[in-house]
PDB file of C-alpha atoms in Angstrom:
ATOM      1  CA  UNK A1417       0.000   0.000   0.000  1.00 58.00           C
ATOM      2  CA  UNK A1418       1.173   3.100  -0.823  1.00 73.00           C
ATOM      3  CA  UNK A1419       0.066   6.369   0.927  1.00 86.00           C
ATOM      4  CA  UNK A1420       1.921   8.981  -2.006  1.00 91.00           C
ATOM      5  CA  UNK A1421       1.229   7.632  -5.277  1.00 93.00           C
ATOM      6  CA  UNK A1422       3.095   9.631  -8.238  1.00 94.00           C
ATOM      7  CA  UNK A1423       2.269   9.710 -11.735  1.00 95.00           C
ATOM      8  CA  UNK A1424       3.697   9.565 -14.219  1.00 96.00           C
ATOM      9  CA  UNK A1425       6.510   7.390 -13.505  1.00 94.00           C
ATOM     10  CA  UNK A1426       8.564   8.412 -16.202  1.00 95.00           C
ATOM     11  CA  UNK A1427       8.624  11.539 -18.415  1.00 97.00           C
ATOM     12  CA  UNK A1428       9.964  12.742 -21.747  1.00 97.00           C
ATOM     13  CA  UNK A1429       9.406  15.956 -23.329  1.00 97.00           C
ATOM     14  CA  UNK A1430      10.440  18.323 -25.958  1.00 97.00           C
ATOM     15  CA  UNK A1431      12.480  21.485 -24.484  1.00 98.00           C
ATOM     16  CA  UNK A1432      10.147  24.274 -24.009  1.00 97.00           C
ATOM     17  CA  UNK A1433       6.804  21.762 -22.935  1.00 97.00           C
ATOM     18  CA  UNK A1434       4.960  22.660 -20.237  1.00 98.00           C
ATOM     19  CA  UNK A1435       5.002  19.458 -17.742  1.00 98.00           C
ATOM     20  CA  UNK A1436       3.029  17.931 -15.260  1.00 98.00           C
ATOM     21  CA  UNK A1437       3.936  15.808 -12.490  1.00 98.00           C
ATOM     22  CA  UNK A1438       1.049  14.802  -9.698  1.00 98.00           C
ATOM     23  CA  UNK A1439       1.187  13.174  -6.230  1.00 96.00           C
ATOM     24  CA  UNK A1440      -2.008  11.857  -4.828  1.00 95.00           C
ATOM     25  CA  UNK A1441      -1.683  10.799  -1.220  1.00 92.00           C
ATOM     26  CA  UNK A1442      -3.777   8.993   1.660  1.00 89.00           C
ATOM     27  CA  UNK A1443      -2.636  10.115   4.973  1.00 79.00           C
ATOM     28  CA  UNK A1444      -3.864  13.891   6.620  1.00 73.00           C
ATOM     29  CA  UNK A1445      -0.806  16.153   6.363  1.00 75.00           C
ATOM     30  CA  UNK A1446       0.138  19.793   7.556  1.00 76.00           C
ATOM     31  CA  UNK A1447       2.646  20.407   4.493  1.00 85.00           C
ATOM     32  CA  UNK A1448       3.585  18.247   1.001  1.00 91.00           C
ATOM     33  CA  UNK A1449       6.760  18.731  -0.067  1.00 93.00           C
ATOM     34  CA  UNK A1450       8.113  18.265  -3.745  1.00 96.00           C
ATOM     35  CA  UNK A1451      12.141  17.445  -3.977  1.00 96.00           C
ATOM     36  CA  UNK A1452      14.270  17.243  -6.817  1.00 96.00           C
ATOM     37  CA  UNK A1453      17.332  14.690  -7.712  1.00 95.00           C
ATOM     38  CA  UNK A1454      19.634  15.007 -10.297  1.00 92.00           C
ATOM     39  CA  UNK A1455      20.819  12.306 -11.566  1.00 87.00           C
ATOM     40  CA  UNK A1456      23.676  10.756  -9.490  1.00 79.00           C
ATOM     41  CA  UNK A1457      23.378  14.009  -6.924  1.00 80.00           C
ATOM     42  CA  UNK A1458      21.551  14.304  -3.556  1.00 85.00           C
ATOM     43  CA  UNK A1459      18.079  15.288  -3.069  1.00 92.00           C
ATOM     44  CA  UNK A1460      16.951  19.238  -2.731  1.00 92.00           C
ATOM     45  CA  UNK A1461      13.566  20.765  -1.306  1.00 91.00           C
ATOM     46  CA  UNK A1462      11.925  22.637  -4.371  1.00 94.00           C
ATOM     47  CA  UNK A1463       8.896  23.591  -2.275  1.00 90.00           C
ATOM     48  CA  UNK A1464       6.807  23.054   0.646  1.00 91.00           C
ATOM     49  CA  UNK A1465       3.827  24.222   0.798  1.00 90.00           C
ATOM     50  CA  UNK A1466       0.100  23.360   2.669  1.00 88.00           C
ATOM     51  CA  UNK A1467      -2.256  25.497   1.014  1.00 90.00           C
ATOM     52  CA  UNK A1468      -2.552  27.000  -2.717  1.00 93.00           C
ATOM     53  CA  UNK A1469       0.376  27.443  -4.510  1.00 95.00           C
ATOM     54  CA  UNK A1470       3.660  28.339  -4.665  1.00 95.00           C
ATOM     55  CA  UNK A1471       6.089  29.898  -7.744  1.00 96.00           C
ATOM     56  CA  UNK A1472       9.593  29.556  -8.145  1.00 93.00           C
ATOM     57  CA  UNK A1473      10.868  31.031 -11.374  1.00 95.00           C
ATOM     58  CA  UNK A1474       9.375  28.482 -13.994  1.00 97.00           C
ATOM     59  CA  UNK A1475       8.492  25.387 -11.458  1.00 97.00           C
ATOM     60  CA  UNK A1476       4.761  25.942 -10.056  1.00 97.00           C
ATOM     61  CA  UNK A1477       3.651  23.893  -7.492  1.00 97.00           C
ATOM     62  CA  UNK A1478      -0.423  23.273  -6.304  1.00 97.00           C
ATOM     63  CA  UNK A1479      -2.476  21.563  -3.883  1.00 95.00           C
ATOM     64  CA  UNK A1480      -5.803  20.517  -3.184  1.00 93.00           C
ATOM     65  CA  UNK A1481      -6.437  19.610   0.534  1.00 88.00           C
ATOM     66  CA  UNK A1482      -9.680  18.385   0.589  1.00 89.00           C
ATOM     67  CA  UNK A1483      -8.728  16.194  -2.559  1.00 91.00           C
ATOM     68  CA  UNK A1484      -5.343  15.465  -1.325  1.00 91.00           C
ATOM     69  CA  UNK A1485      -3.871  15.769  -4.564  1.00 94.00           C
ATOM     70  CA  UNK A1486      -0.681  17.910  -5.739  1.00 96.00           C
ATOM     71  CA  UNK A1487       0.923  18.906  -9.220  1.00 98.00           C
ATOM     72  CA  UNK A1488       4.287  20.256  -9.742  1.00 98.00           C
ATOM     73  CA  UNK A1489       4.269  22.330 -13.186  1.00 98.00           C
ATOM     74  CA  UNK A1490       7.541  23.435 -15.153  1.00 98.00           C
ATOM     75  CA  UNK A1491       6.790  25.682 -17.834  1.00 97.00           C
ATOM     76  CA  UNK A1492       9.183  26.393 -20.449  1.00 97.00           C
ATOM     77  CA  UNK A1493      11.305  23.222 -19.834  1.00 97.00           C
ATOM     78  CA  UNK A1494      15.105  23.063 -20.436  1.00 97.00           C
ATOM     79  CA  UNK A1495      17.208  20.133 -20.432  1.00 96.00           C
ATOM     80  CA  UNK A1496      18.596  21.129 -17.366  1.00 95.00           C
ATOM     81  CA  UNK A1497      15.433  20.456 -15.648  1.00 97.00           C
ATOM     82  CA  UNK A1498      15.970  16.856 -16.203  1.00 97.00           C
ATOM     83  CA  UNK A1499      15.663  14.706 -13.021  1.00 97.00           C
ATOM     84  CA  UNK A1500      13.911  12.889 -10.398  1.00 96.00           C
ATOM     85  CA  UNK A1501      11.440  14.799  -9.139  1.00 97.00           C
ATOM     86  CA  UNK A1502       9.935  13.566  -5.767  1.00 96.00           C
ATOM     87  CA  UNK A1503       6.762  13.463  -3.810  1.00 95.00           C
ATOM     88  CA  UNK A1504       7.119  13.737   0.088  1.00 92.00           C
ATOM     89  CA  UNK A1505       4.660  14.305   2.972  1.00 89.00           C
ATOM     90  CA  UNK A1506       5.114  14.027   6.891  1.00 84.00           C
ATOM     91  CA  UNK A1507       2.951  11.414   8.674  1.00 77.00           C
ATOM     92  CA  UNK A1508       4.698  12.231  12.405  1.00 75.00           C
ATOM     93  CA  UNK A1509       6.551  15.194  12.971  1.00 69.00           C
ATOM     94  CA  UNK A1510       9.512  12.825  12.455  1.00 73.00           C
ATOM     95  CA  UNK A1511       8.975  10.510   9.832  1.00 81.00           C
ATOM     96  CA  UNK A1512       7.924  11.128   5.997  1.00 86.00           C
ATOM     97  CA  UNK A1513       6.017   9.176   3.196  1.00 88.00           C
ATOM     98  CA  UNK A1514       8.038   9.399  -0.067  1.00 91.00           C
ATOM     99  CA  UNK A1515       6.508   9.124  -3.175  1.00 92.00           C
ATOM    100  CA  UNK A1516       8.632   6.645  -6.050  1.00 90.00           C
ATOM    101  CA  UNK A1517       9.643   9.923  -7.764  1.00 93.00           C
ATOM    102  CA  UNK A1518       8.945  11.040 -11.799  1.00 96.00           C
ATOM    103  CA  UNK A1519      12.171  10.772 -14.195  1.00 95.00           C
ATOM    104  CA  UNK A1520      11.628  13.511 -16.277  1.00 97.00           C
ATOM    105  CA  UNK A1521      13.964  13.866 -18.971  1.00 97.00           C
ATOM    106  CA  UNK A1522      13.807  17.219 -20.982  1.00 97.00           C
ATOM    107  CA  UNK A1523      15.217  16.949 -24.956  1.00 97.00           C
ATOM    108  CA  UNK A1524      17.102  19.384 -26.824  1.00 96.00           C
TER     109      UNK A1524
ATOM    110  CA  UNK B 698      22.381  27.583   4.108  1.00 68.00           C
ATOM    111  CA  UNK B 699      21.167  24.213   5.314  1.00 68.00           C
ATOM    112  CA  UNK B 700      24.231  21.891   5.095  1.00 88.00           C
ATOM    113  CA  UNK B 701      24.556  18.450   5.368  1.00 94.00           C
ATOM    114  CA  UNK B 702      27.601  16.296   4.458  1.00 95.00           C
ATOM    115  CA  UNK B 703      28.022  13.024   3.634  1.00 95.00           C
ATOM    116  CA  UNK B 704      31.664  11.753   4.724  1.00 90.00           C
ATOM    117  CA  UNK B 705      32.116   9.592   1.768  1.00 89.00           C
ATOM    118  CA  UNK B 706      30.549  10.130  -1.855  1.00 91.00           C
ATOM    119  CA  UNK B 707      32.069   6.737  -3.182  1.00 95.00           C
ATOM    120  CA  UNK B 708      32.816   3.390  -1.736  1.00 96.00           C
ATOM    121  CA  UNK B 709      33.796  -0.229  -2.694  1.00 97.00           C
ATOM    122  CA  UNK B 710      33.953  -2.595   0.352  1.00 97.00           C
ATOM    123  CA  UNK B 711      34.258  -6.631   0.000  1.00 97.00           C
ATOM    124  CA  UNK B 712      31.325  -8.708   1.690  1.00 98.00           C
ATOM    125  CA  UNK B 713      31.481  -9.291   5.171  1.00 97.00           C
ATOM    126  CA  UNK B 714      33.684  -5.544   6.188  1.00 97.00           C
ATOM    127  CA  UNK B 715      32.048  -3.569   8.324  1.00 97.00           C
ATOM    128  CA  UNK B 716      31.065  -0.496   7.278  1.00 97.00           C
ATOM    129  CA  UNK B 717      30.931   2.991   8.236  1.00 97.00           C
ATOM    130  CA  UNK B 718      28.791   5.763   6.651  1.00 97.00           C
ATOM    131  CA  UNK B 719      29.204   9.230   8.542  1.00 97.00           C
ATOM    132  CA  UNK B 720      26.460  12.185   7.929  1.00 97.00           C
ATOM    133  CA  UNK B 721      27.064  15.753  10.128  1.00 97.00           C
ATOM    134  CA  UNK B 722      24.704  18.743  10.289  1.00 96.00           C
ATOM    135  CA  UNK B 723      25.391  22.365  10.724  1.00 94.00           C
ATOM    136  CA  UNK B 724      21.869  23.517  11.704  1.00 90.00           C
ATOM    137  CA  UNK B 725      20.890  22.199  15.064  1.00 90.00           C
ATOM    138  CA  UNK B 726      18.234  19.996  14.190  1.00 91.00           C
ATOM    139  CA  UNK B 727      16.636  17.248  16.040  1.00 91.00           C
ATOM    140  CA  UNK B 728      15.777  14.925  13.814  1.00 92.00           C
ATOM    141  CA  UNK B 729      18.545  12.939  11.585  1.00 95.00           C
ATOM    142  CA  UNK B 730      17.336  10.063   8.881  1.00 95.00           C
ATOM    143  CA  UNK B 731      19.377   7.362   7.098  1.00 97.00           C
ATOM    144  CA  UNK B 732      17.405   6.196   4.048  1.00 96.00           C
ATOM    145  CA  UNK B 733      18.522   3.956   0.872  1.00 96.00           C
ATOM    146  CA  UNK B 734      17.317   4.608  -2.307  1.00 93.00           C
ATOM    147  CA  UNK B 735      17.073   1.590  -5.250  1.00 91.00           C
ATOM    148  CA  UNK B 736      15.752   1.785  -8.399  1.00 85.00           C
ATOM    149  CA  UNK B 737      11.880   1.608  -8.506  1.00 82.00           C
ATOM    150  CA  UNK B 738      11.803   1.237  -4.659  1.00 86.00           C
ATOM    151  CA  UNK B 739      12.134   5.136  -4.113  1.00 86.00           C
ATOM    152  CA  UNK B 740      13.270   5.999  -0.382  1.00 91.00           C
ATOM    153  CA  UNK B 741      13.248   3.606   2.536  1.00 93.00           C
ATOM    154  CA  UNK B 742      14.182   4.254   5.773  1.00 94.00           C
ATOM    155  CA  UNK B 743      16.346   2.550   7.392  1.00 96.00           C
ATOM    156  CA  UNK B 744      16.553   4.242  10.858  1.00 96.00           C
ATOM    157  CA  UNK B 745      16.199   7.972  12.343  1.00 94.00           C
ATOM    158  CA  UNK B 746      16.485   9.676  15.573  1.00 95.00           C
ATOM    159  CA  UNK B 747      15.464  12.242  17.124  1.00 92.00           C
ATOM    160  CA  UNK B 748      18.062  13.250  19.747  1.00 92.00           C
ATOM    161  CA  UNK B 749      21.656  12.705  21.321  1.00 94.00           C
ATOM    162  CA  UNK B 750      21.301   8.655  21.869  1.00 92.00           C
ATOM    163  CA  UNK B 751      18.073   8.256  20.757  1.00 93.00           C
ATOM    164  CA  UNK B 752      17.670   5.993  17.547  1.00 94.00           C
ATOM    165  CA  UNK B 753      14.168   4.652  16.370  1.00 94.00           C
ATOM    166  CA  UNK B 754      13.825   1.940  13.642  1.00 95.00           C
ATOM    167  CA  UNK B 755      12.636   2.786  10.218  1.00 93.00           C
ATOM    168  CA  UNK B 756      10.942   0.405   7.839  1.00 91.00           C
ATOM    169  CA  UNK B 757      14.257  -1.401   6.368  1.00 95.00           C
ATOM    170  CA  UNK B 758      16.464  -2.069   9.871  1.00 97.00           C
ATOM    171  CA  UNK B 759      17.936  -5.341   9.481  1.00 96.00           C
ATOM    172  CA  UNK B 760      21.862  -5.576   8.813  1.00 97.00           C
ATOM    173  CA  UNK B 761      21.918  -1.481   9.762  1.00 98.00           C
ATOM    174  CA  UNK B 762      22.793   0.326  13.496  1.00 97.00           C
ATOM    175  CA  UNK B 763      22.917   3.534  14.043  1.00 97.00           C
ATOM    176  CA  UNK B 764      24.662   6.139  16.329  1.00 97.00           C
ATOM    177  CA  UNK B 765      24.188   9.465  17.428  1.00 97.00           C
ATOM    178  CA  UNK B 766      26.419  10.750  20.245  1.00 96.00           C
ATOM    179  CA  UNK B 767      26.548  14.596  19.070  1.00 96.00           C
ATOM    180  CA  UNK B 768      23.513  16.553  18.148  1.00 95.00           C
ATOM    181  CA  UNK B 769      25.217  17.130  14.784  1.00 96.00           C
ATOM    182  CA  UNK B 770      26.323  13.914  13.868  1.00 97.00           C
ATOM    183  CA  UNK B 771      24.963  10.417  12.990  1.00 98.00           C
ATOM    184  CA  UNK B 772      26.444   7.219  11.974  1.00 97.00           C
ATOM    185  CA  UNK B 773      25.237   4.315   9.922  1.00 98.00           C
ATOM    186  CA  UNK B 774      27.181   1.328  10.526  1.00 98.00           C
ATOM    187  CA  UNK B 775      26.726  -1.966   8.044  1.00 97.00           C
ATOM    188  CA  UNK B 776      28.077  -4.616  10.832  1.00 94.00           C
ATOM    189  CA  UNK B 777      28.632  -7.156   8.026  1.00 97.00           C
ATOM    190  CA  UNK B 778      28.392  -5.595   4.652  1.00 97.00           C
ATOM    191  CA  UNK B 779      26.217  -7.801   1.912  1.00 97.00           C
ATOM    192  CA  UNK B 780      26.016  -7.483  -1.985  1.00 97.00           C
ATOM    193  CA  UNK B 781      22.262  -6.685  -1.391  1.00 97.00           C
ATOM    194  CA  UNK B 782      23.467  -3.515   0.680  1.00 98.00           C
ATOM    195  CA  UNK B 783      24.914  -2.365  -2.570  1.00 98.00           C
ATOM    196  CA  UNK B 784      22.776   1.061  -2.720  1.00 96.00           C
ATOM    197  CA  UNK B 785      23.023   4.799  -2.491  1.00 95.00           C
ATOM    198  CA  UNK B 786      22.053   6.067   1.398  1.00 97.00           C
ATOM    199  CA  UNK B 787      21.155   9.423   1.784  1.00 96.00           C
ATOM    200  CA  UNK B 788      21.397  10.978   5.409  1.00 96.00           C
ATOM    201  CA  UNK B 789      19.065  13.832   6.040  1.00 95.00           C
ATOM    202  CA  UNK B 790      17.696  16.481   8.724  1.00 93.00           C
ATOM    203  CA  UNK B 791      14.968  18.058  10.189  1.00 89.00           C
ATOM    204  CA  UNK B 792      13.960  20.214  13.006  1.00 83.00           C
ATOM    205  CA  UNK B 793      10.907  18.145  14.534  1.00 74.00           C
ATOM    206  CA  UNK B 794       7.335  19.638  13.240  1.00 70.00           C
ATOM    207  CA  UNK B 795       5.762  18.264  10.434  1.00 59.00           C
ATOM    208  CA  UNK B 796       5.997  21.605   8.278  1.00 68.00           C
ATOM    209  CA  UNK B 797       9.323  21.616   8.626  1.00 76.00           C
ATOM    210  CA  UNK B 798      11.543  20.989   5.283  1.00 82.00           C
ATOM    211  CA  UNK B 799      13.689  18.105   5.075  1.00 87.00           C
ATOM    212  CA  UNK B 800      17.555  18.752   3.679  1.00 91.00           C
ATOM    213  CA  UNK B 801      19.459  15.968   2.309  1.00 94.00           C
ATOM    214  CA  UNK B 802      23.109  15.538   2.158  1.00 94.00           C
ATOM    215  CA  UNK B 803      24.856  14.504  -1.650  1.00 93.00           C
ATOM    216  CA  UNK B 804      24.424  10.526  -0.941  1.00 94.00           C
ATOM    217  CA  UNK B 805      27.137   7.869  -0.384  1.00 95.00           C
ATOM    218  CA  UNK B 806      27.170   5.437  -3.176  1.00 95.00           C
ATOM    219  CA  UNK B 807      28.085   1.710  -1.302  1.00 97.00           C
ATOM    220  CA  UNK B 808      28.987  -0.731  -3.895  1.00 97.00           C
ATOM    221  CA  UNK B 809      29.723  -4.413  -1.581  1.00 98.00           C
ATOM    222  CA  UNK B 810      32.241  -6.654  -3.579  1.00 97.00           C
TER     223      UNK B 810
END
């Protein structure tokens, strides 16, 4: 069973697509956090965020509470945007529920 | 900024070594995590704590221990390393509080010979 459920798995696009990611999850949260990996690097916080939505330069990120549902957006995609791009939430205020991530890989 | 370090980025160690995987913080924070990562399987955790001594199982413990005698540091220790511990481990940190953002340090990739 898996309480963050990510779709789609994996992604290819054209540069300049606008790009979806979503994260549906089970458990009651405070905060949903979206994290990026490049590939063979460690894991960075792109946004956390409980209500609404949140802009950073082209990478939008929504949620819907009461449907417990999120999206990341990129708009404008580069190849450098290519990576893993993960699905977290907190169940304790210790412990987290990862989703299995989204390879996104942007082409030239 | 939010650093976390990973002591080694790379390492090759034959089956049965023990093995030591070393993560230190620079922001205070409670709450440290050890997680692997494989392909498909996303992050698991393997075990966290959430002060000086204190260590608390995650959902992958076997083979793993753990130690945390400074706030800022906290060990992973492979006993008797296995070729199905060949994986990348990420440490990461927290201050306790579910709204509170997770940082993760660059990953240790443990390849067992």
């Amino acid at each position: 069973k898996n309480e963050v459920e990510q779709s789609p798995q994996n992604l290819t696009a054209q540069e300049g697509e606008f790009i979806t990611i979503n994260c549906s999850y089970s458990v009651g949260i405070s905060a949903l956090h979206w994290l990026q990996q490049h590939p063979g690097g460690g894991i960075v916080s792109l946004f956390m965020l409980s209500s609404g939505k949140k802009k950073h330069g082209r990478l939008i990120a929504t949620i819907n509470i009461q449907e417990k549902h999120s999206s990341l957006h990129i708009t404008a995609s580069h190849p450098r945007d290519s990576a893993v791009y993960i699905c977290a939430v907190p169940f304790t205020s210790n412990q987290f529920y990862f989703g299995t991530g989204t390879s996104l890989t942007v082409i030239p | 900024d939010v650093k976390v370090t990973q002591s080694s980025r790379y390492l090759v160690k034959r089956t049965g070594e023990k093995v030591f995987l070393e993560c230190v913080q620079d922001m205070d924070h409670e709450n440290m995590f050890w997680y692997r990562q494989d392909p498909g399987l996303g992050l698991r955790l393997i075990y966290f704590s959430y002060d000086v001594k204190m260590k608390e199982k995650g959902d992958i413990p076997e083979g793993y221990s753990v130690s945390r005698e400074k706030k800022e540091r906290f060990s992973l220790i492979l006993e008797s390393a296995s070729t199905n511990q060949t994986s990348m481990y990420l440490c990461a940190s927290a201050w306790i509080g579910s709204g509170n953002t997770i940082y993760f340090g660059e990953g240790s990739w443990l390849t067992v010979v």
